[in-house]
CSV table of C-alpha atoms and ligand atoms in Angstrom, one decimal:
chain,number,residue,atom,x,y,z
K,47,UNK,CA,22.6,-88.0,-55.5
K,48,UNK,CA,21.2,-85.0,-54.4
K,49,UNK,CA,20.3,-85.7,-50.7
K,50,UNK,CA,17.0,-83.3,-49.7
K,51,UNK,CA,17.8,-82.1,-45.8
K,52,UNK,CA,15.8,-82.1,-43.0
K,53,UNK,CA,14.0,-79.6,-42.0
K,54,UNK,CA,15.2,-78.4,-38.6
K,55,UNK,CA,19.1,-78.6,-40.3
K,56,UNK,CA,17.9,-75.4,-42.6
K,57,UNK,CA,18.8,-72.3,-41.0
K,58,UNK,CA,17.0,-70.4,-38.6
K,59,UNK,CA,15.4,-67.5,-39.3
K,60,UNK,CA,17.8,-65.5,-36.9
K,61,UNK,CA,20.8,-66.8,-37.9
K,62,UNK,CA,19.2,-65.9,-41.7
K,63,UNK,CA,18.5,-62.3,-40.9
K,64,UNK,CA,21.7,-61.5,-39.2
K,65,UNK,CA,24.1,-62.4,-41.5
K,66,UNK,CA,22.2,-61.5,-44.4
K,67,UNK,CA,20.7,-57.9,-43.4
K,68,UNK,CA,23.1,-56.0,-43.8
K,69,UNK,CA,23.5,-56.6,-47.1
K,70,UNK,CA,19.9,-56.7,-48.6
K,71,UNK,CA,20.1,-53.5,-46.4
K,72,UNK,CA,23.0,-52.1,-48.5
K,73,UNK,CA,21.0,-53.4,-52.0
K,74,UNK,CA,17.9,-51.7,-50.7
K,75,UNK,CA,19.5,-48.7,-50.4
K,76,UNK,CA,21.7,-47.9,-53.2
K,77,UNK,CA,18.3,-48.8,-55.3
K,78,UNK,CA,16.0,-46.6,-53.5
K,79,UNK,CA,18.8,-44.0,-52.4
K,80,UNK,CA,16.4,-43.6,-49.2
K,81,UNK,CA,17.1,-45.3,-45.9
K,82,UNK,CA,13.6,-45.6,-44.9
K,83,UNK,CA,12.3,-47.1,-48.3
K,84,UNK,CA,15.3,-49.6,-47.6
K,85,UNK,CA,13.8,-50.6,-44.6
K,86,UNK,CA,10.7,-51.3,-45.9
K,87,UNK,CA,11.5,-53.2,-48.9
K,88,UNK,CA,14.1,-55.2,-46.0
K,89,UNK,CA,10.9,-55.4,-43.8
K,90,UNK,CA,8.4,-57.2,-46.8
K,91,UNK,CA,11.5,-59.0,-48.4
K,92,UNK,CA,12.1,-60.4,-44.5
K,93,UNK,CA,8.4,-61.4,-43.9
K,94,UNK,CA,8.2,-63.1,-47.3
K,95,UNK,CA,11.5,-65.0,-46.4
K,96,UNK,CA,9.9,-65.9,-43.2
K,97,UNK,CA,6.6,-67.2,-44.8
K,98,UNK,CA,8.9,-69.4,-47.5
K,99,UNK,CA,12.0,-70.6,-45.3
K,100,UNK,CA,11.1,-74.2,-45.3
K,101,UNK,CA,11.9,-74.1,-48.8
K,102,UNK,CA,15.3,-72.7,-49.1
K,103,UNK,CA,18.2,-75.0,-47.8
K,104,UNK,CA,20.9,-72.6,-47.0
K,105,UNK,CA,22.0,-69.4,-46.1
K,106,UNK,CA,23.1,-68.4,-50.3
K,107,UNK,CA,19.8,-69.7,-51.5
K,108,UNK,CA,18.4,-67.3,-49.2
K,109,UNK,CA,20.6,-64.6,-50.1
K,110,UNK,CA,19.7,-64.7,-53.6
K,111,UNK,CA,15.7,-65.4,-53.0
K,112,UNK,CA,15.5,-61.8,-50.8
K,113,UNK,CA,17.8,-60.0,-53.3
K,114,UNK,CA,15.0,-60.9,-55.8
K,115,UNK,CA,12.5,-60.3,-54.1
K,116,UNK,CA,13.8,-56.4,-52.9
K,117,UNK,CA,14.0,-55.5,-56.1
K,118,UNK,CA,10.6,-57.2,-57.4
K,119,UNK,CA,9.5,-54.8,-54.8
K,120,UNK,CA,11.4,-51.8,-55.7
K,121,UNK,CA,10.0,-51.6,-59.1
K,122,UNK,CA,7.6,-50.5,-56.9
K,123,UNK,CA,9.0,-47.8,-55.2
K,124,UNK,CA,10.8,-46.8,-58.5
K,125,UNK,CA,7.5,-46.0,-60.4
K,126,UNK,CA,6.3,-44.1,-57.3
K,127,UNK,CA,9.2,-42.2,-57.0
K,128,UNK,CA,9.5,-41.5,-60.8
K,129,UNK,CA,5.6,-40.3,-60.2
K,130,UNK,CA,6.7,-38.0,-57.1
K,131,UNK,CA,9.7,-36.4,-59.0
K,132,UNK,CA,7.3,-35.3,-62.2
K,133,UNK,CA,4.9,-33.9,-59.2
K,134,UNK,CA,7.8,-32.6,-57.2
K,135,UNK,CA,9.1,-30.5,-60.4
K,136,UNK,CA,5.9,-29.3,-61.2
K,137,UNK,CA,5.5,-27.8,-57.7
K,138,UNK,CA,9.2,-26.5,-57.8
K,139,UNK,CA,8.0,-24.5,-61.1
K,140,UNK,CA,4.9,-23.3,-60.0
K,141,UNK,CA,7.4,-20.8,-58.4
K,142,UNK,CA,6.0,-21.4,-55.0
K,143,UNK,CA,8.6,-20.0,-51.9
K,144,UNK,CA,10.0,-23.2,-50.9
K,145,UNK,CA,13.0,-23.4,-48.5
K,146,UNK,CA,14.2,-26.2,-46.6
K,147,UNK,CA,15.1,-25.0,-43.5
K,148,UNK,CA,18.7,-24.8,-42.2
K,149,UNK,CA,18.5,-28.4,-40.6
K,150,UNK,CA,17.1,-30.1,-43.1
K,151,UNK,CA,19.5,-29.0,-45.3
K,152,UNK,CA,22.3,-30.2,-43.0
K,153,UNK,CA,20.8,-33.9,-42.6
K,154,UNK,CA,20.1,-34.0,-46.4
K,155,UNK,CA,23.9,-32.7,-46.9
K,156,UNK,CA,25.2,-35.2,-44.7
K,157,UNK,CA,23.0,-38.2,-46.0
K,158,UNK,CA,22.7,-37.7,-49.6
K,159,UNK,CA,26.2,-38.6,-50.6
K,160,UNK,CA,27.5,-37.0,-54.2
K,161,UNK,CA,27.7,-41.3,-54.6
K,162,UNK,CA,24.2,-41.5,-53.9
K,163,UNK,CA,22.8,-38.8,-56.2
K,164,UNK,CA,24.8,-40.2,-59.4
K,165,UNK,CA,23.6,-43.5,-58.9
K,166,UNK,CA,20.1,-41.9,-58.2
K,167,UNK,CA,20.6,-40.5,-61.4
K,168,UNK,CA,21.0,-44.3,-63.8
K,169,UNK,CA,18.2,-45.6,-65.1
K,170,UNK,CA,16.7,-47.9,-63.0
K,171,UNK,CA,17.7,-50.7,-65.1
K,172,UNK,CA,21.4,-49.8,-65.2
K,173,UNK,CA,21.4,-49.0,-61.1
K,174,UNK,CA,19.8,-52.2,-60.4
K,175,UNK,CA,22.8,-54.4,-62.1
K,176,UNK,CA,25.5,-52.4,-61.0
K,177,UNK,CA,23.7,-52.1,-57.2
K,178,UNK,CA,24.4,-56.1,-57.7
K,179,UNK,CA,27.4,-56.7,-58.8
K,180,UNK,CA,28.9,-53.9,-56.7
K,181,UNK,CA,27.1,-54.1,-53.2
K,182,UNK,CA,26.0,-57.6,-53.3
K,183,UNK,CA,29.1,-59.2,-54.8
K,184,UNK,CA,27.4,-61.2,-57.3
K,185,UNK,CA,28.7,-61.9,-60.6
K,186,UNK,CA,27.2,-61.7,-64.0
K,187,UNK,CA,26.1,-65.5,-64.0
K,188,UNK,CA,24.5,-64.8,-60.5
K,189,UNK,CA,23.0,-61.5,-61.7
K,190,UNK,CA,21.7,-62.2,-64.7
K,191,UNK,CA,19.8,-65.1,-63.1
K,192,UNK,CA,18.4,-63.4,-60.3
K,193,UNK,CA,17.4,-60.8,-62.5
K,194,UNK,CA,15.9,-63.2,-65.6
K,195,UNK,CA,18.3,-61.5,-68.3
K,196,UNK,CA,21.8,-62.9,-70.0
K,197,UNK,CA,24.9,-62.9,-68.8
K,198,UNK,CA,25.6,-61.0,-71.8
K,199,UNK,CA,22.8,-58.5,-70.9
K,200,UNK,CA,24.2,-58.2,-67.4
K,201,UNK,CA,27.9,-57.2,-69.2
K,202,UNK,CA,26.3,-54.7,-71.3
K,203,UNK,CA,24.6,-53.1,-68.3
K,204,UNK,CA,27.1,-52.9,-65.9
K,205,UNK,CA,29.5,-51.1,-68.7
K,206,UNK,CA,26.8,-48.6,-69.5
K,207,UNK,CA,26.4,-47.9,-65.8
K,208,UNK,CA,30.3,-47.4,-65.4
K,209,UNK,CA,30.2,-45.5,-68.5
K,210,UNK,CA,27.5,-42.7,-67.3
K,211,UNK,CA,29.1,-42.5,-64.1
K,212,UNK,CA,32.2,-41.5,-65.2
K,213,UNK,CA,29.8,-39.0,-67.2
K,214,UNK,CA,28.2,-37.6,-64.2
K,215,UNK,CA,31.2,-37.8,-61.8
K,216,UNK,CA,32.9,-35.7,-64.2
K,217,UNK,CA,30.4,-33.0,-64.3
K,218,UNK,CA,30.5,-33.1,-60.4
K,219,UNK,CA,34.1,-32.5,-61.0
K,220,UNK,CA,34.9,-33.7,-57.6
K,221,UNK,CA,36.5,-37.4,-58.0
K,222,UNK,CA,37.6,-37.5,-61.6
K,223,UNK,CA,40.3,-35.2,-62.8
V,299,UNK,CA,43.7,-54.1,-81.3
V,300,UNK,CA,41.8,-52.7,-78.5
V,301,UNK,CA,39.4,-54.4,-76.3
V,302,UNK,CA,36.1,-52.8,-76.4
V,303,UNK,CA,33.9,-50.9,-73.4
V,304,UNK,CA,32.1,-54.1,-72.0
V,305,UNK,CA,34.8,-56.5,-72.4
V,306,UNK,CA,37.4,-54.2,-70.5
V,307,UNK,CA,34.4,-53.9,-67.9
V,308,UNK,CA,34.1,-57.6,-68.1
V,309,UNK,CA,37.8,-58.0,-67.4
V,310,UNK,CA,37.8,-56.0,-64.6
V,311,UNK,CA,35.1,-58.1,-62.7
V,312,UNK,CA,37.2,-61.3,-63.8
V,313,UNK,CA,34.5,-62.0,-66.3
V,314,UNK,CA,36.7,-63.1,-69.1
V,315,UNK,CA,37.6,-66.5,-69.3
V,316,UNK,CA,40.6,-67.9,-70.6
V,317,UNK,CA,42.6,-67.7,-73.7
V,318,UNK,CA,41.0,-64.2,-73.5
V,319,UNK,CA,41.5,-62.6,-70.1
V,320,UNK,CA,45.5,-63.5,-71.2
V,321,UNK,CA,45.1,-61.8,-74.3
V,322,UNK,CA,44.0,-58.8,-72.4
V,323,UNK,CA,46.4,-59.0,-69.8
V,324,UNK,CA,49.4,-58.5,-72.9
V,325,UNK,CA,47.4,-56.0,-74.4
V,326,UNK,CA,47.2,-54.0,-71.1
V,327,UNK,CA,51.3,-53.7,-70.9
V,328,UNK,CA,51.8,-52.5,-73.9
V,329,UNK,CA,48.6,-50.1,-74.5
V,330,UNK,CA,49.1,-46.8,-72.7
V,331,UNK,CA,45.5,-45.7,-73.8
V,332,UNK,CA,43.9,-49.0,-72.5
V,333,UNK,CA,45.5,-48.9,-69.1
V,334,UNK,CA,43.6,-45.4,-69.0
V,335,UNK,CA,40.6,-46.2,-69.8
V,336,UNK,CA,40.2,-49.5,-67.5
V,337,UNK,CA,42.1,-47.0,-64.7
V,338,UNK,CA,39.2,-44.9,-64.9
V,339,UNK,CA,36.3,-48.1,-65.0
V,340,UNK,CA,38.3,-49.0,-61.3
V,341,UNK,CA,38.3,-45.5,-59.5
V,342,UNK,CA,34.4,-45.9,-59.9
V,343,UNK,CA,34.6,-48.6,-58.6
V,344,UNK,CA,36.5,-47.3,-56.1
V,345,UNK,CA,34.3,-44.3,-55.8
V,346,UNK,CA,31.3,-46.8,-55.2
V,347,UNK,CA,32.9,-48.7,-52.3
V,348,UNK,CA,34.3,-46.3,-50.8
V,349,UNK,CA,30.9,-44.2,-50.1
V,350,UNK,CA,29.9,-44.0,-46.9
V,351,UNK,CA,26.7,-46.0,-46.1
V,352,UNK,CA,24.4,-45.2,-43.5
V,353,UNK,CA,24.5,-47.4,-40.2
V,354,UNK,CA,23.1,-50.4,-41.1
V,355,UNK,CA,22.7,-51.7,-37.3
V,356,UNK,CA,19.5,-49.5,-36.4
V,357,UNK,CA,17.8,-50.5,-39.2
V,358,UNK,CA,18.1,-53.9,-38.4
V,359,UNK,CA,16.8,-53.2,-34.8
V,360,UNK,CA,13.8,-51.3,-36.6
V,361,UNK,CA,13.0,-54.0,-38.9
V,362,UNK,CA,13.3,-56.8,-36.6
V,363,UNK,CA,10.7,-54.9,-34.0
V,364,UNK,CA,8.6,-54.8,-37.4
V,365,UNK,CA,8.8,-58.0,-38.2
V,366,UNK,CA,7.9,-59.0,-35.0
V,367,UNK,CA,4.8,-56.8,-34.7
V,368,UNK,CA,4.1,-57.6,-38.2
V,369,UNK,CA,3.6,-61.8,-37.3
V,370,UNK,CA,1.8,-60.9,-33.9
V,371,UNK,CA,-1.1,-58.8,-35.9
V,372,UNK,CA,-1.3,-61.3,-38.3
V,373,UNK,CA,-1.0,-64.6,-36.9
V,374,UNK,CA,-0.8,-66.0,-33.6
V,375,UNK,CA,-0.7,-69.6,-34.6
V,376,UNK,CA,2.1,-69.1,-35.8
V,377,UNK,CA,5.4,-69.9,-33.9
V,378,UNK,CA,7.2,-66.6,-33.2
V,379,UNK,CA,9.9,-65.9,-35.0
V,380,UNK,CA,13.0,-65.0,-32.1
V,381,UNK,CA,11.9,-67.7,-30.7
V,382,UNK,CA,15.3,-68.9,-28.8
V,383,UNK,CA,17.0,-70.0,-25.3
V,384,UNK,CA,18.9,-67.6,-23.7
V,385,UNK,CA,22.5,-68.3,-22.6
V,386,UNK,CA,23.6,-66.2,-19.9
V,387,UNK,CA,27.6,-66.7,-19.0
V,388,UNK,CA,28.6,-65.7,-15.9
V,389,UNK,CA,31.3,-65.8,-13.7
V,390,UNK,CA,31.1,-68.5,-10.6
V,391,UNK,CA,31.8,-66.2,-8.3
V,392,UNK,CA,29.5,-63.5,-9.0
V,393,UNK,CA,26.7,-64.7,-9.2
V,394,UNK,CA,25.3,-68.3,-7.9
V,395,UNK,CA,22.9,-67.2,-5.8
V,396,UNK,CA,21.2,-64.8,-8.9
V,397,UNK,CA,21.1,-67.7,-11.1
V,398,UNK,CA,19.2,-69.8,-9.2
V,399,UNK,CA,16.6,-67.2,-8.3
V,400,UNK,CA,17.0,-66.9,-12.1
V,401,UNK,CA,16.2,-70.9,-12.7
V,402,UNK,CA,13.6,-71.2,-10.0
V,403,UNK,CA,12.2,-68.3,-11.2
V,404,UNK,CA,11.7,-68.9,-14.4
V,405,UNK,CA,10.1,-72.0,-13.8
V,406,UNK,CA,8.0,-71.6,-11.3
V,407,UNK,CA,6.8,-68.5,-13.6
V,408,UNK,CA,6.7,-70.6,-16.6
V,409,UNK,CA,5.9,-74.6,-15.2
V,410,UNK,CA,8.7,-75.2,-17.7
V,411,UNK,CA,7.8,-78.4,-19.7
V,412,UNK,CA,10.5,-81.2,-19.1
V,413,UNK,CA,12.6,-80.8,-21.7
V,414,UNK,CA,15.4,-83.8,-21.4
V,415,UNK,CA,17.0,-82.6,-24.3
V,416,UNK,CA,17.8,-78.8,-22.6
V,417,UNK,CA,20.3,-78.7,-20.0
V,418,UNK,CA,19.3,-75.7,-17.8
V,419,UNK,CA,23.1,-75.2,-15.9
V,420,UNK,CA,26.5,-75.7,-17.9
V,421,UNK,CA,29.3,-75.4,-15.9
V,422,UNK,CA,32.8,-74.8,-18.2
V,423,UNK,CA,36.0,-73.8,-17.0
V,424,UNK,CA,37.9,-72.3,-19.4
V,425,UNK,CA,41.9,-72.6,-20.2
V,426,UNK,CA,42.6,-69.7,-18.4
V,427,UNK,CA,41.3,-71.3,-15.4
V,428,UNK,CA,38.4,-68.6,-15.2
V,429,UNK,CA,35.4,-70.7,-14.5
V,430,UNK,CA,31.7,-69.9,-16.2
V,431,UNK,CA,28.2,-71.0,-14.9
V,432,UNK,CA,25.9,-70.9,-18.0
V,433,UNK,CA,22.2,-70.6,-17.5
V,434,UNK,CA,19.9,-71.8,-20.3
V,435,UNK,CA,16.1,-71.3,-19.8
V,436,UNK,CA,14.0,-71.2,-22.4
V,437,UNK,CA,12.4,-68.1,-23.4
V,438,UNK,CA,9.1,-68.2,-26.3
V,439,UNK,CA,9.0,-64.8,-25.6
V,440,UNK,CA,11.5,-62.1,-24.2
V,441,UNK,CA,8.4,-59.2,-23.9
V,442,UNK,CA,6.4,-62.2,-22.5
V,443,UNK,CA,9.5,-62.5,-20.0
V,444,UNK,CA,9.8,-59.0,-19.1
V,445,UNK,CA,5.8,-58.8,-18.6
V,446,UNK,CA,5.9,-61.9,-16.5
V,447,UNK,CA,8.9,-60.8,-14.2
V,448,UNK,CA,6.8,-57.0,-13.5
V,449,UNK,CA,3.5,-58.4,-12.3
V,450,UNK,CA,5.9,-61.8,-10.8
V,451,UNK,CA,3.3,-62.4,-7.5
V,452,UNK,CA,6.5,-63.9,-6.1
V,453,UNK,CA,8.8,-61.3,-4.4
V,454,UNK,CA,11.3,-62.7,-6.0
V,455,UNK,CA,14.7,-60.9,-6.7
V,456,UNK,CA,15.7,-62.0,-10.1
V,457,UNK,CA,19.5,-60.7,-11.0
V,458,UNK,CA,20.6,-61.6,-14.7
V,459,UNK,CA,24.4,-59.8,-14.0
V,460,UNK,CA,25.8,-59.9,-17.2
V,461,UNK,CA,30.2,-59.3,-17.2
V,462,UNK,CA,30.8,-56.8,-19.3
V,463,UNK,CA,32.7,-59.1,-21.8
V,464,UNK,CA,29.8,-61.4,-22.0
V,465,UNK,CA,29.2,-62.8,-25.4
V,466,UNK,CA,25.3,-62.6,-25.4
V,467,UNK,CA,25.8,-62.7,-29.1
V,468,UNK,CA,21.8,-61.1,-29.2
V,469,UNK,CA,21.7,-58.7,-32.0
V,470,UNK,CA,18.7,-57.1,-32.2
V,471,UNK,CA,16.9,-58.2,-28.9
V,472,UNK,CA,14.9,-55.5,-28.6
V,473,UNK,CA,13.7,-55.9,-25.2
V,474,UNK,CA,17.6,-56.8,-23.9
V,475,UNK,CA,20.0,-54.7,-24.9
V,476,UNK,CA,23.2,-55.5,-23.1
V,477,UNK,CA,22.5,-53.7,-20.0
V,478,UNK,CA,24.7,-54.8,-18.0
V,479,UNK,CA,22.1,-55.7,-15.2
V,480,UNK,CA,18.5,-56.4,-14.9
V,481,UNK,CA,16.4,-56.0,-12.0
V,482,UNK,CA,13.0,-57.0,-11.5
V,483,UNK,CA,10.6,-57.6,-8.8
V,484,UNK,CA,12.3,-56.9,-4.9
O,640,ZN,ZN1,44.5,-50.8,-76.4
């Protein structure tokens, strides 16, 4: 028989945020690909959690409830971003003088990792799955769940993500011989 | 005959159950094209975990102070969310006299409710023979603390002298942040 707990044996919302941060953190960011987007989505996922704790008995429930919920929310981001990337390109070709300047370059060297940009470069449908099973250790059963898809469907994905990665990190040149 | 794209995939994530994953496995040792093609699925893998991630421990300061200010502006009804005691081990010797201007500080700044439940002094002596006074007061609020102790009528000298060891196991107390000491009032 399934025996419902008590309330105050549910963990706290400390104990909930540090073990669990870092890795919706991790999932926030290799979605988004930007550190303070990641921070956001972890700061609404977070509050949300906070609002709906009495509900979710332990620390894995928990783990799974604000992994859905960051990427409900970066569907979000995603269409904004895909809306900022048509406008930046247009900008780009209007052939107006745009440099960065030299430290700006450095930091955006340093933070945008070659990793980064290829998986900035999946659809957003292919990132998310992989993003899951590779940076939030979930398998397919646990995927495809959170996500509302197959198993199968979450098999497919993460091939055709590996697939165009090898693609693009062989264009890169630098990891694949 | 060869294993498809996904199901290779699949067998790399331990996805394949059983009589299959075996049948796989035999295919694998005796098909030099197959062993290439899931070498290649692994090194991204590899490549993937390998990347380096920004810090994830500043963020999680940052968010927390968001989250914080977030359930202040909307809500003061609500029970804040750090809401915690504080432990503060410290060695015997150091600092006795500190921890109780700590204890009889704190409550004559906070007319601590009786709380038979809380033990406010824990004295353990460890293995080692090392002996630890542990102070636990309870705290709603650490800014409220800090607010409290700088316009404290009392002149009280409150010393929280923290060893340099100490566990304060606080991650992400925005107002504490292991400084070693913490002086207030005079
Ligand atoms: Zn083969």
């Amino acid at each position: 028989m399934l025996q419902r707990k008590k309330k105050n044996e549910y963990p706290r919302f400390e104990e909930v945020y540090r073990s669990l941060f870092p890795t919706v953190f991790r999932v926030s960011y290799r979605i988004t690909g930007d550190k303070g987007i990641a921070e956001d989505l972890c700061h609404e996922a977070f509050i949300k959690y906070y609002e709906k704790q009495g509900l979710l008995p332990d620390i894995e429930q928990a783990k799974y409830w604000l992994i859905r919920v960051v990427r409900n929310i970066s569907l979000n981001y995603e269409k904004r971003r895909i809306r900022e990337r048509k406008a930046y390109t247009r900008f780009k070709n209007a052939d107006i003088d745009y440099e960065e300047s030299g430290e700006e370059k450095i930091i955006r060297e340093e933070t945008d990792g070659m990793v980064q940009k290829a998986l900035d470069k999946l659809p957003y449908k292919l990132r998310v799955v992989l993003v899951l099973k590779e940076y939030a250790g979930l398998n397919y059963k646990e995927i495809g769940s959170i996500l509302g898809i197959s198993e199968g469907n979450v098999k497919i994905r993460v091939f055709r993500a590996r697939e165009k990665l090898a693609i693009i990190f062989k264009e890169g040149e630098q990891y694949v011989s | 005959m060869c294993p498809d794209g996904e199901t290779l995939s699949a067998y790399l994530d331990g996805e394949i159950g059983e009589p299959w994953n075996t049948t796989i496995q035999k295919h694998l040792e005796t098909c030099e094209r197959c062993r290439q093609r899931l070498k290649t699925l692994q090194r991204i893998d590899h490549i993937l975990l390998e990347d380096y991630a920004p810090d994830y421990l500043e963020s999680m300061e940052k968010v927390k102070r968001r989250i914080q200010i977030t359930q202040v502006a909307e809500n003061s009804i609500r029970p804040p969310i750090w809401k915690r005691k504080i432990a503060v081990p410290v060695p015997l010797g150091i600092g006795v006299a500190a921890l109780l201007a700590v204890i009889f500080g704190l409550y004559f700044l906070f007319f601590i409710p009786q709380r038979n439940n809380m033990r406010l002094v824990r004295i353990k002596t460890e293995p080692l023979g090392s002996t630890e006074v542990q102070v636990a007061a309870p705290i709603e609020d650490i800014e409220q603390l800090l607010k409290s102790l700088d316009k404290s009528q009392f002149s009280k000298e409150v010393i929280i002298k923290l060893p340099g060891n100490s566990k304060f196991n606080m991650i992400g107390e925005p107002a504490i942040m292991r400084e070693t000491e913490i002086y207030r009032g005079k």
